[in-house]
């Protein structure tokens, strides 16, 4: 059964620091991997989607990498800002006829001014 | 603007009562999903639907029921058989299959009183 783990569970950094969030999954047979952001009491916002055939995706200050063979993904946030404070969730899609995602428990990020 | 609308934002349920959470999308997505989120936990799949008049159980379907009579609508009923319904419920839709274009609603917080 596919399991997704995110480390660390919580992270506090000063503004301006570059940081890395980690995601690992137990079964490398994924179709894609997505990173989402969730603000308190809100729904999820999609940040980046990496196809299983890709190594990385970039959007602004965010860069996500994927190493399918080792079952790992990282989300790199450059020059962090207080507005980046949120919970970041990693999820994998198993593909096939299903579109549902398997989620990690998230990393709660706090960026201090 | 296209998106997913969940209502109500807050819902209170008495013991032994059934309640229905609404989810409507105007994205023309084929697939729709219901997830449950508990504090400090990732999202867990309750039910999903790939097409009108068809739906499948997810990992935690017991005590819940759904219908998909229209492409735009995927309501979730929390029945009295669900013994621990207090949670944050998120509806999502995607382009079928494979989970592309995942879009989430803003959630319904259900509390048992």
mmCIF file of C-alpha atoms in Angstrom:
data_model
loop_
_atom_site.group_PDB
_atom_site.id
_atom_site.type_symbol
_atom_site.label_atom_id
_atom_site.label_comp_id
_atom_site.label_asym_id
_atom_site.label_seq_id
_atom_site.Cartn_x
_atom_site.Cartn_y
_atom_site.Cartn_z
ATOM 1 C CA UNK A 1 0.000 0.000 0.000
ATOM 2 C CA UNK A 2 1.359 3.402 -0.974
ATOM 3 C CA UNK A 3 2.377 5.593 1.959
ATOM 4 C CA UNK A 4 3.542 9.202 1.801
ATOM 5 C CA UNK A 5 5.696 10.719 4.542
ATOM 6 C CA UNK A 6 6.662 14.349 4.999
ATOM 7 C CA UNK A 7 9.572 15.559 7.087
ATOM 8 C CA UNK A 8 9.740 17.733 9.110
ATOM 9 C CA UNK A 9 6.212 18.002 10.517
ATOM 10 C CA UNK A 10 6.848 21.647 11.411
ATOM 11 C CA UNK A 11 9.493 24.187 10.503
ATOM 12 C CA UNK A 12 10.150 27.742 11.681
ATOM 13 C CA UNK A 13 12.607 29.952 9.823
ATOM 14 C CA UNK A 14 13.527 33.649 9.697
ATOM 15 C CA UNK A 15 12.421 35.674 6.700
ATOM 16 C CA UNK A 16 14.764 35.514 3.708
ATOM 17 C CA UNK A 17 16.039 32.005 4.363
ATOM 18 C CA UNK A 18 16.056 29.347 1.658
ATOM 19 C CA UNK A 19 14.423 26.114 2.791
ATOM 20 C CA UNK A 20 13.678 22.549 1.716
ATOM 21 C CA UNK A 21 10.641 20.431 2.504
ATOM 22 C CA UNK A 22 10.903 16.683 2.069
ATOM 23 C CA UNK A 23 8.430 14.079 0.855
ATOM 24 C CA UNK A 24 8.978 10.336 0.494
ATOM 25 C CA UNK A 25 6.744 7.592 -0.884
ATOM 26 C CA UNK A 26 6.993 3.830 -0.541
ATOM 27 C CA UNK A 27 5.954 2.657 -4.031
ATOM 28 C CA UNK A 28 7.785 4.168 -7.007
ATOM 29 C CA UNK A 29 4.920 3.249 -9.397
ATOM 30 C CA UNK A 30 3.389 6.716 -9.368
ATOM 31 C CA UNK A 31 1.914 8.660 -12.257
ATOM 32 C CA UNK A 32 2.629 12.122 -10.896
ATOM 33 C CA UNK A 33 3.428 13.976 -7.686
ATOM 34 C CA UNK A 34 1.865 17.231 -6.600
ATOM 35 C CA UNK A 35 2.645 19.839 -3.965
ATOM 36 C CA UNK A 36 -0.212 21.779 -2.401
ATOM 37 C CA UNK A 37 -0.445 24.687 0.010
ATOM 38 C CA UNK A 38 -3.125 24.914 2.709
ATOM 39 C CA UNK A 39 -3.816 28.019 4.776
ATOM 40 C CA UNK A 40 -5.536 27.533 8.176
ATOM 41 C CA UNK A 41 -9.183 26.553 7.790
ATOM 42 C CA UNK A 42 -9.000 26.721 4.001
ATOM 43 C CA UNK A 43 -8.947 24.360 1.057
ATOM 44 C CA UNK A 44 -5.822 23.304 -0.831
ATOM 45 C CA UNK A 45 -4.134 25.265 -3.589
ATOM 46 C CA UNK A 46 -2.068 23.396 -6.173
ATOM 47 C CA UNK A 47 1.519 24.655 -6.383
ATOM 48 C CA UNK A 48 3.425 22.285 -8.656
ATOM 49 C CA UNK A 49 2.783 19.004 -10.467
ATOM 50 C CA UNK A 50 5.651 16.778 -11.586
ATOM 51 C CA UNK A 51 5.021 13.994 -14.078
ATOM 52 C CA UNK A 52 6.731 10.691 -13.261
ATOM 53 C CA UNK A 53 8.952 11.179 -16.331
ATOM 54 C CA UNK A 54 10.113 14.617 -15.180
ATOM 55 C CA UNK A 55 12.863 15.538 -12.711
ATOM 56 C CA UNK A 56 11.699 18.964 -11.608
ATOM 57 C CA UNK A 57 9.238 21.810 -12.005
ATOM 58 C CA UNK A 58 9.638 25.484 -11.169
ATOM 59 C CA UNK A 59 7.188 28.265 -10.441
ATOM 60 C CA UNK A 60 8.562 31.594 -9.251
ATOM 61 C CA UNK A 61 10.451 31.032 -5.985
ATOM 62 C CA UNK A 62 9.340 27.395 -5.803
ATOM 63 C CA UNK A 63 11.197 24.432 -7.243
ATOM 64 C CA UNK A 64 10.081 20.837 -6.834
ATOM 65 C CA UNK A 65 12.243 17.855 -7.703
ATOM 66 C CA UNK A 66 11.346 14.202 -8.116
ATOM 67 C CA UNK A 67 13.525 11.111 -7.820
ATOM 68 C CA UNK A 68 11.090 8.323 -8.540
ATOM 69 C CA UNK A 69 13.564 5.511 -8.158
ATOM 70 C CA UNK A 70 14.418 6.509 -4.592
ATOM 71 C CA UNK A 71 10.846 7.527 -3.742
ATOM 72 C CA UNK A 72 11.643 11.125 -2.875
ATOM 73 C CA UNK A 73 10.581 14.650 -3.722
ATOM 74 C CA UNK A 74 11.723 17.983 -2.361
ATOM 75 C CA UNK A 75 10.099 21.395 -2.440
ATOM 76 C CA UNK A 76 12.635 24.217 -2.396
ATOM 77 C CA UNK A 77 11.428 27.676 -1.392
ATOM 78 C CA UNK A 78 13.849 30.516 -2.113
ATOM 79 C CA UNK A 79 14.020 33.747 -0.119
ATOM 80 C CA UNK A 80 11.140 32.826 2.181
ATOM 81 C CA UNK A 81 8.559 35.461 3.155
ATOM 82 C CA UNK A 82 6.018 35.648 6.016
ATOM 83 C CA UNK A 83 3.299 35.133 3.385
ATOM 84 C CA UNK A 84 4.743 31.671 2.730
ATOM 85 C CA UNK A 85 3.565 30.572 6.181
ATOM 86 C CA UNK A 86 1.133 27.688 5.629
ATOM 87 C CA UNK A 87 0.979 23.902 5.615
ATOM 88 C CA UNK A 88 2.530 22.243 2.575
ATOM 89 C CA UNK A 89 1.144 18.891 1.479
ATOM 90 C CA UNK A 90 2.682 16.380 -0.889
ATOM 91 C CA UNK A 91 0.482 13.910 -2.783
ATOM 92 C CA UNK A 92 1.035 11.145 -5.330
ATOM 93 C CA UNK A 93 -1.300 9.938 -8.047
ATOM 94 C CA UNK A 94 -1.348 6.228 -8.793
ATOM 95 C CA UNK A 95 -2.723 6.789 -12.275
ATOM 96 C CA UNK A 96 -4.710 4.102 -14.036
ATOM 97 C CA UNK A 97 -8.471 4.553 -13.860
ATOM 98 C CA UNK A 98 -8.232 6.367 -10.542
ATOM 99 C CA UNK A 99 -7.559 10.038 -10.127
ATOM 100 C CA UNK A 100 -7.489 10.082 -6.365
ATOM 101 C CA UNK A 101 -4.360 11.213 -4.582
ATOM 102 C CA UNK A 102 -2.479 9.727 -1.615
ATOM 103 C CA UNK A 103 -1.472 12.542 0.747
ATOM 104 C CA UNK A 104 1.246 13.023 3.319
ATOM 105 C CA UNK A 105 0.405 14.686 6.640
ATOM 106 C CA UNK A 106 2.058 17.931 5.642
ATOM 107 C CA UNK A 107 4.777 20.269 6.867
ATOM 108 C CA UNK A 108 3.621 23.337 8.785
ATOM 109 C CA UNK A 109 5.883 26.234 7.834
ATOM 110 C CA UNK A 110 6.217 29.439 9.825
ATOM 111 C CA UNK A 111 8.322 32.278 8.415
ATOM 112 C CA UNK A 112 9.164 34.894 11.034
ATOM 113 C CA UNK A 113 9.578 38.560 10.019
ATOM 114 C CA UNK B 1 -14.637 32.363 -12.627
ATOM 115 C CA UNK B 2 -14.536 28.591 -12.559
ATOM 116 C CA UNK B 3 -14.206 26.782 -9.272
ATOM 117 C CA UNK B 4 -15.710 24.563 -6.615
ATOM 118 C CA UNK B 5 -18.259 25.785 -4.104
ATOM 119 C CA UNK B 6 -18.801 23.957 -0.836
ATOM 120 C CA UNK B 7 -21.609 24.780 1.541
ATOM 121 C CA UNK B 8 -22.173 25.348 4.333
ATOM 122 C CA UNK B 9 -18.813 26.512 5.696
ATOM 123 C CA UNK B 10 -19.748 25.347 9.222
ATOM 124 C CA UNK B 11 -22.242 22.623 10.113
ATOM 125 C CA UNK B 12 -23.373 21.271 13.452
ATOM 126 C CA UNK B 13 -24.892 17.814 13.781
ATOM 127 C CA UNK B 14 -26.828 16.339 16.641
ATOM 128 C CA UNK B 15 -26.357 12.736 17.652
ATOM 129 C CA UNK B 16 -28.325 10.376 15.409
ATOM 130 C CA UNK B 17 -28.891 12.970 12.699
ATOM 131 C CA UNK B 18 -28.004 12.729 9.011
ATOM 132 C CA UNK B 19 -26.511 15.820 7.391
ATOM 133 C CA UNK B 20 -25.665 16.610 3.763
ATOM 134 C CA UNK B 21 -22.671 18.623 2.579
ATOM 135 C CA UNK B 22 -22.996 20.341 -0.769
ATOM 136 C CA UNK B 23 -20.304 20.456 -3.480
ATOM 137 C CA UNK B 24 -20.815 22.150 -6.857
ATOM 138 C CA UNK B 25 -18.238 22.736 -9.631
ATOM 139 C CA UNK B 26 -18.373 24.693 -12.882
ATOM 140 C CA UNK B 27 -15.022 23.520 -14.240
ATOM 141 C CA UNK B 28 -16.541 20.843 -16.479
ATOM 142 C CA UNK B 29 -14.382 18.269 -14.684
ATOM 143 C CA UNK B 30 -15.420 14.652 -15.001
ATOM 144 C CA UNK B 31 -14.017 13.434 -11.686
ATOM 145 C CA UNK B 32 -15.046 14.566 -8.215
ATOM 146 C CA UNK B 33 -13.806 13.521 -4.774
ATOM 147 C CA UNK B 34 -14.587 13.834 -1.088
ATOM 148 C CA UNK B 35 -11.746 13.882 1.430
ATOM 149 C CA UNK B 36 -11.768 14.049 5.213
ATOM 150 C CA UNK B 37 -9.066 15.911 7.151
ATOM 151 C CA UNK B 38 -8.475 15.504 10.888
ATOM 152 C CA UNK B 39 -6.103 17.773 12.885
ATOM 153 C CA UNK B 40 -2.467 17.067 12.084
ATOM 154 C CA UNK B 41 -3.439 14.447 9.543
ATOM 155 C CA UNK B 42 -3.285 14.200 5.801
ATOM 156 C CA UNK B 43 -6.384 13.924 3.661
ATOM 157 C CA UNK B 44 -8.181 10.590 3.514
ATOM 158 C CA UNK B 45 -10.436 9.644 0.608
ATOM 159 C CA UNK B 46 -14.111 8.981 1.404
ATOM 160 C CA UNK B 47 -15.721 8.576 -2.048
ATOM 161 C CA UNK B 48 -14.906 9.462 -5.620
ATOM 162 C CA UNK B 49 -16.815 9.629 -8.888
ATOM 163 C CA UNK B 50 -15.314 9.408 -12.360
ATOM 164 C CA UNK B 51 -18.561 9.953 -14.244
ATOM 165 C CA UNK B 52 -22.227 10.803 -13.710
ATOM 166 C CA UNK B 53 -24.298 8.079 -12.019
ATOM 167 C CA UNK B 54 -21.183 6.186 -10.914
ATOM 168 C CA UNK B 55 -19.091 6.433 -7.751
ATOM 169 C CA UNK B 56 -16.609 4.325 -5.825
ATOM 170 C CA UNK B 57 -15.756 3.901 -2.155
ATOM 171 C CA UNK B 58 -12.498 5.301 -0.905
ATOM 172 C CA UNK B 59 -10.506 4.276 2.156
ATOM 173 C CA UNK B 60 -12.998 5.451 4.808
ATOM 174 C CA UNK B 61 -16.487 5.192 3.214
ATOM 175 C CA UNK B 62 -18.281 3.615 6.186
ATOM 176 C CA UNK B 63 -21.001 5.916 7.546
ATOM 177 C CA UNK B 64 -21.041 8.121 4.445
ATOM 178 C CA UNK B 65 -23.092 8.135 1.226
ATOM 179 C CA UNK B 66 -22.915 10.113 -2.012
ATOM 180 C CA UNK B 67 -24.799 10.650 -5.269
ATOM 181 C CA UNK B 68 -23.737 11.933 -8.697
ATOM 182 C CA UNK B 69 -26.910 12.761 -10.613
ATOM 183 C CA UNK B 70 -25.354 15.751 -12.380
ATOM 184 C CA UNK B 71 -21.806 16.362 -13.581
ATOM 185 C CA UNK B 72 -21.628 19.591 -11.578
ATOM 186 C CA UNK B 73 -22.786 18.217 -8.232
ATOM 187 C CA UNK B 74 -21.443 15.610 -5.782
ATOM 188 C CA UNK B 75 -23.195 15.897 -2.382
ATOM 189 C CA UNK B 76 -21.954 13.941 0.636
ATOM 190 C CA UNK B 77 -24.311 12.679 3.349
ATOM 191 C CA UNK B 78 -22.861 11.954 6.774
ATOM 192 C CA UNK B 79 -25.167 9.377 8.309
ATOM 193 C CA UNK B 80 -25.795 8.500 11.945
ATOM 194 C CA UNK B 81 -23.691 5.388 11.356
ATOM 195 C CA UNK B 82 -20.560 7.551 11.220
ATOM 196 C CA UNK B 83 -19.485 7.466 14.862
ATOM 197 C CA UNK B 84 -16.835 10.158 14.753
ATOM 198 C CA UNK B 85 -17.909 12.683 12.118
ATOM 199 C CA UNK B 86 -16.272 15.799 13.580
ATOM 200 C CA UNK B 87 -13.721 16.809 10.921
ATOM 201 C CA UNK B 88 -12.934 19.156 8.041
ATOM 202 C CA UNK B 89 -14.434 17.908 4.761
ATOM 203 C CA UNK B 90 -12.926 18.862 1.416
ATOM 204 C CA UNK B 91 -14.433 18.361 -2.009
ATOM 205 C CA UNK B 92 -12.239 18.316 -5.101
ATOM 206 C CA UNK B 93 -12.492 17.794 -8.829
ATOM 207 C CA UNK B 94 -10.018 16.882 -11.536
ATOM 208 C CA UNK B 95 -9.671 16.131 -15.197
ATOM 209 C CA UNK B 96 -10.245 12.392 -15.575
ATOM 210 C CA UNK B 97 -8.139 10.395 -15.121
ATOM 211 C CA UNK B 98 -4.746 10.689 -13.429
ATOM 212 C CA UNK B 99 -5.571 13.618 -11.189
ATOM 213 C CA UNK B 100 -4.657 16.503 -13.472
ATOM 214 C CA UNK B 101 -6.111 19.901 -12.768
ATOM 215 C CA UNK B 102 -6.927 19.090 -9.156
ATOM 216 C CA UNK B 103 -9.063 21.883 -7.681
ATOM 217 C CA UNK B 104 -10.314 21.989 -4.101
ATOM 218 C CA UNK B 105 -13.259 23.705 -2.502
ATOM 219 C CA UNK B 106 -12.850 25.804 0.647
ATOM 220 C CA UNK B 107 -14.147 23.055 2.928
ATOM 221 C CA UNK B 108 -16.954 22.389 5.412
ATOM 222 C CA UNK B 109 -16.179 22.049 9.106
ATOM 223 C CA UNK B 110 -18.609 19.569 10.694
ATOM 224 C CA UNK B 111 -18.998 19.420 14.469
ATOM 225 C CA UNK B 112 -21.119 17.016 16.497
ATOM 226 C CA UNK B 113 -22.998 18.716 19.339
#
